[in-house]
Short mmCIF file of C-alpha atoms in Angstrom, two decimals:
data_model
loop_
_atom_site.label_atom_id
_atom_site.label_comp_id
_atom_site.label_asym_id
_atom_site.label_seq_id
_atom_site.Cartn_x
_atom_site.Cartn_y
_atom_site.Cartn_z
CA UNK F 1024 76.83 -56.92 -60.31
CA UNK F 1025 79.56 -58.64 -60.53
CA UNK F 1026 79.16 -58.44 -64.41
CA UNK F 1027 78.88 -55.00 -64.77
CA UNK F 1028 82.10 -54.76 -62.30
CA UNK F 1029 83.72 -57.26 -64.78
CA UNK F 1030 83.10 -55.06 -67.26
CA UNK F 1031 83.37 -52.05 -66.13
CA UNK F 1032 86.94 -53.49 -64.86
CA UNK F 1033 87.95 -55.24 -68.95
CA UNK F 1034 86.76 -51.08 -70.20
CA UNK F 1035 89.09 -49.65 -67.86
CA UNK F 1036 91.67 -52.15 -68.40
CA UNK F 1037 91.66 -52.33 -72.65
CA UNK F 1038 91.56 -48.20 -72.19
CA UNK F 1039 94.53 -48.38 -69.88
CA UNK F 1040 96.16 -50.40 -72.09
CA UNK F 1041 96.26 -48.83 -75.39
CA UNK F 1042 97.13 -44.91 -73.85
CA UNK F 1043 99.72 -46.61 -71.73
CA UNK F 1044 102.59 -45.62 -73.92
CA UNK F 1045 101.31 -42.09 -74.58
CA UNK F 1046 100.45 -41.55 -71.03
CA UNK F 1047 103.90 -42.50 -70.70
CA UNK F 1048 105.73 -41.03 -72.97
CA UNK F 1049 104.29 -37.39 -71.92
CA UNK F 1050 104.40 -38.56 -68.10
CA UNK F 1051 108.32 -39.10 -68.99
CA UNK F 1052 108.93 -35.43 -70.76
CA UNK F 1053 106.89 -33.41 -67.06
CA UNK F 1054 109.13 -35.26 -64.93
CA UNK F 1055 112.10 -37.18 -66.62
CA UNK F 1056 112.67 -39.62 -65.33
CA UNK F 1057 111.12 -43.20 -66.37
CA UNK F 1058 110.78 -45.04 -62.49
CA UNK F 1059 108.66 -41.05 -62.21
CA UNK F 1060 106.62 -41.58 -64.96
CA UNK F 1061 105.64 -44.41 -64.26
CA UNK F 1062 105.35 -43.90 -60.69
CA UNK F 1063 103.10 -40.66 -61.78
CA UNK F 1064 100.58 -42.96 -65.01
CA UNK F 1065 100.85 -45.34 -62.50
CA UNK F 1066 98.78 -43.26 -59.54
CA UNK F 1067 96.64 -41.07 -62.22
CA UNK F 1068 95.70 -44.20 -63.28
CA UNK F 1069 94.17 -45.12 -59.39
CA UNK F 1070 92.31 -42.17 -58.83
CA UNK F 1071 90.62 -43.10 -62.77
CA UNK F 1072 89.91 -46.30 -61.70
CA UNK F 1073 88.05 -45.40 -58.66
CA UNK F 1074 86.03 -42.59 -60.44
CA UNK F 1075 85.62 -45.13 -63.73
CA UNK F 1076 82.18 -45.07 -63.96
CA UNK F 1077 81.95 -41.03 -64.07
CA UNK F 1078 85.52 -40.52 -66.56
CA UNK F 1079 83.96 -43.62 -69.32
CA UNK F 1080 81.42 -41.10 -69.27
CA UNK F 1081 83.17 -38.75 -70.11
CA UNK F 1082 83.25 -36.88 -73.75
CA UNK F 1083 87.25 -37.67 -74.12
CA UNK F 1084 87.84 -39.70 -71.38
CA UNK F 1085 91.78 -39.34 -72.55
CA UNK F 1086 91.57 -35.32 -71.61
CA UNK F 1087 89.77 -36.30 -68.50
CA UNK F 1088 92.89 -38.56 -67.69
CA UNK F 1089 94.91 -36.35 -69.01
CA UNK F 1090 94.00 -33.65 -67.31
CA UNK F 1091 94.19 -35.45 -63.47
CA UNK F 1092 97.80 -36.78 -64.89
CA UNK F 1093 98.66 -32.40 -64.90
CA UNK F 1094 97.21 -31.30 -62.01
CA UNK F 1095 99.26 -34.92 -60.11
CA UNK F 1096 102.04 -33.45 -61.57
CA UNK F 1097 102.04 -30.35 -60.17
CA UNK F 1098 100.76 -31.17 -57.01
CA UNK F 1099 104.18 -32.81 -56.90
CA UNK F 1100 106.43 -29.87 -58.30
CA UNK F 1101 104.56 -27.85 -54.94
CA UNK F 1102 105.06 -30.36 -52.74
CA UNK F 1103 109.63 -29.18 -54.14
CA UNK F 1104 110.10 -32.68 -56.29
CA UNK F 1105 113.48 -32.73 -57.60
CA UNK F 1106 112.78 -33.41 -61.16
CA UNK F 1107 116.00 -34.53 -63.82
CA UNK F 1108 115.07 -34.39 -67.71
CA UNK F 1109 118.54 -36.16 -68.20
CA UNK F 1110 119.97 -38.25 -66.32
CA UNK F 1111 123.25 -38.23 -65.28
CA UNK F 1112 123.73 -42.44 -66.06
CA UNK F 1113 120.94 -44.21 -68.42
CA UNK F 1114 121.85 -47.67 -68.07
CA UNK F 1115 118.69 -49.36 -67.57
CA UNK F 1116 116.24 -46.64 -68.55
CA UNK F 1117 113.65 -48.07 -71.33
CA UNK F 1118 114.09 -45.96 -74.04
CA UNK F 1119 110.92 -44.18 -75.28
CA UNK F 1120 110.98 -45.78 -79.06
CA UNK F 1121 108.89 -42.88 -81.54
CA UNK F 1122 106.54 -43.41 -83.20
CA UNK F 1123 106.04 -42.97 -87.04
CA UNK F 1124 105.58 -39.69 -87.79
CA UNK F 1125 106.61 -37.94 -84.25
CA UNK F 1126 108.13 -34.40 -85.44
CA UNK F 1127 110.52 -34.51 -82.61
CA UNK F 1128 111.68 -38.27 -83.76
CA UNK F 1129 113.20 -36.99 -86.43
CA UNK F 1130 115.82 -33.71 -84.64
CA UNK F 1131 119.16 -35.20 -84.53
CA UNK F 1132 119.62 -34.92 -81.11
CA UNK F 1133 117.25 -35.71 -78.88
CA UNK F 1134 119.59 -35.45 -76.17
CA UNK F 1135 119.84 -32.11 -76.16
CA UNK F 1136 116.04 -31.01 -76.30
CA UNK F 1137 115.12 -32.57 -73.45
CA UNK F 1138 117.87 -31.41 -71.67
CA UNK F 1139 116.96 -28.08 -72.89
CA UNK F 1140 113.17 -29.16 -71.68
CA UNK F 1141 114.46 -29.01 -67.88
CA UNK F 1142 115.59 -25.75 -68.52
CA UNK F 1143 112.11 -23.92 -68.66
CA UNK F 1144 109.96 -23.79 -65.65
CA UNK F 1145 107.18 -26.60 -65.02
CA UNK F 1146 104.36 -24.52 -66.60
CA UNK F 1147 106.66 -23.75 -69.88
CA UNK F 1148 107.21 -26.92 -69.92
CA UNK F 1149 103.50 -28.61 -69.84
CA UNK F 1150 103.15 -26.17 -72.78
CA UNK F 1151 105.09 -26.94 -75.05
CA UNK F 1152 105.28 -31.01 -74.16
CA UNK F 1153 101.14 -30.28 -74.33
CA UNK F 1154 101.39 -28.59 -77.50
CA UNK F 1155 103.95 -30.06 -79.39
CA UNK F 1156 105.20 -33.18 -77.89
CA UNK F 1157 101.55 -34.21 -78.12
CA UNK F 1158 100.28 -32.19 -80.88
CA UNK F 1159 97.41 -31.18 -78.74
CA UNK F 1160 95.66 -27.60 -79.51
CA UNK F 1161 94.76 -24.71 -77.61
CA UNK F 1162 92.13 -25.63 -76.32
CA UNK F 1163 93.17 -29.33 -75.66
CA UNK F 1164 96.44 -28.01 -73.63
CA UNK F 1165 94.17 -25.26 -72.07
CA UNK F 1166 91.87 -28.02 -70.74
CA UNK F 1167 94.70 -30.16 -69.73
CA UNK F 1168 96.39 -27.87 -67.93
CA UNK F 1169 93.40 -25.84 -65.98
CA UNK F 1170 94.15 -22.22 -67.62
CA UNK F 1171 93.40 -20.90 -69.90
CA UNK F 1172 93.76 -20.72 -73.93
CA UNK F 1173 95.40 -17.35 -73.48
CA UNK F 1174 98.18 -18.57 -70.88
CA UNK F 1175 98.56 -22.18 -72.78
CA UNK F 1176 99.40 -19.12 -75.12
CA UNK F 1177 101.66 -17.67 -73.90
CA UNK F 1178 103.29 -20.48 -71.63
CA UNK F 1179 104.06 -22.10 -74.61
CA UNK F 1180 105.42 -18.98 -76.76
CA UNK F 1181 108.12 -17.75 -73.89
CA UNK F 1182 109.07 -21.31 -73.26
CA UNK F 1183 109.37 -21.82 -77.25
CA UNK F 1184 111.62 -18.02 -77.32
CA UNK F 1185 113.61 -19.95 -74.64
CA UNK F 1186 114.93 -23.38 -76.10
CA UNK F 1187 115.11 -21.40 -79.64
CA UNK F 1188 117.70 -18.66 -77.58
CA UNK F 1189 119.76 -22.02 -76.37
CA UNK F 1190 123.00 -22.68 -79.18
CA UNK F 1191 122.35 -26.08 -80.95
CA UNK F 1192 118.65 -26.28 -80.71
CA UNK F 1193 117.84 -23.16 -83.24
CA UNK F 1194 117.53 -26.03 -85.77
CA UNK F 1195 116.13 -28.53 -83.59
CA UNK F 1196 113.24 -25.74 -82.34
CA UNK F 1197 112.79 -24.10 -85.25
CA UNK F 1198 112.26 -27.19 -88.11
CA UNK F 1199 109.81 -29.06 -84.36
CA UNK F 1200 108.14 -26.24 -83.48
CA UNK F 1201 104.94 -23.97 -84.60
CA UNK F 1202 105.21 -20.77 -85.57
#
């Protein structure tokens, strides 16, 4: 019994260490604050650990965990937790290091894009973040958000349209977004 628990713990730890940067990036883009992102990822991983056998046996454990995180974020938002995507003072923040090939990282002004994301309604922000920052397919995004592909398309299109309407973001969104 102890060996199985230890093997399960090691499997979970390996999963957690391997996915931590990506989960943190997604959580930061959803919450807008480093500490809130850390809390969201940690609470998600706590929930996942309790049900690790079920999660590990899923077809795509990362998608399962992402869905748990989106649900946790949605619950927090429903409680009217105030979110700030661009903190006034970023001293002490650990800044995200973009992955190689990250189109958004090529944008001249990431902070302008982050400030613009906060202006989107939560569902539109989730759709834009998952589709374009995380580069998920429409189907994967729909699964993560718990909605239909049509809802993802609608929310992503509306979110991108709002971003395109903001001065200074036209080039960034056109280069980084899909058509």
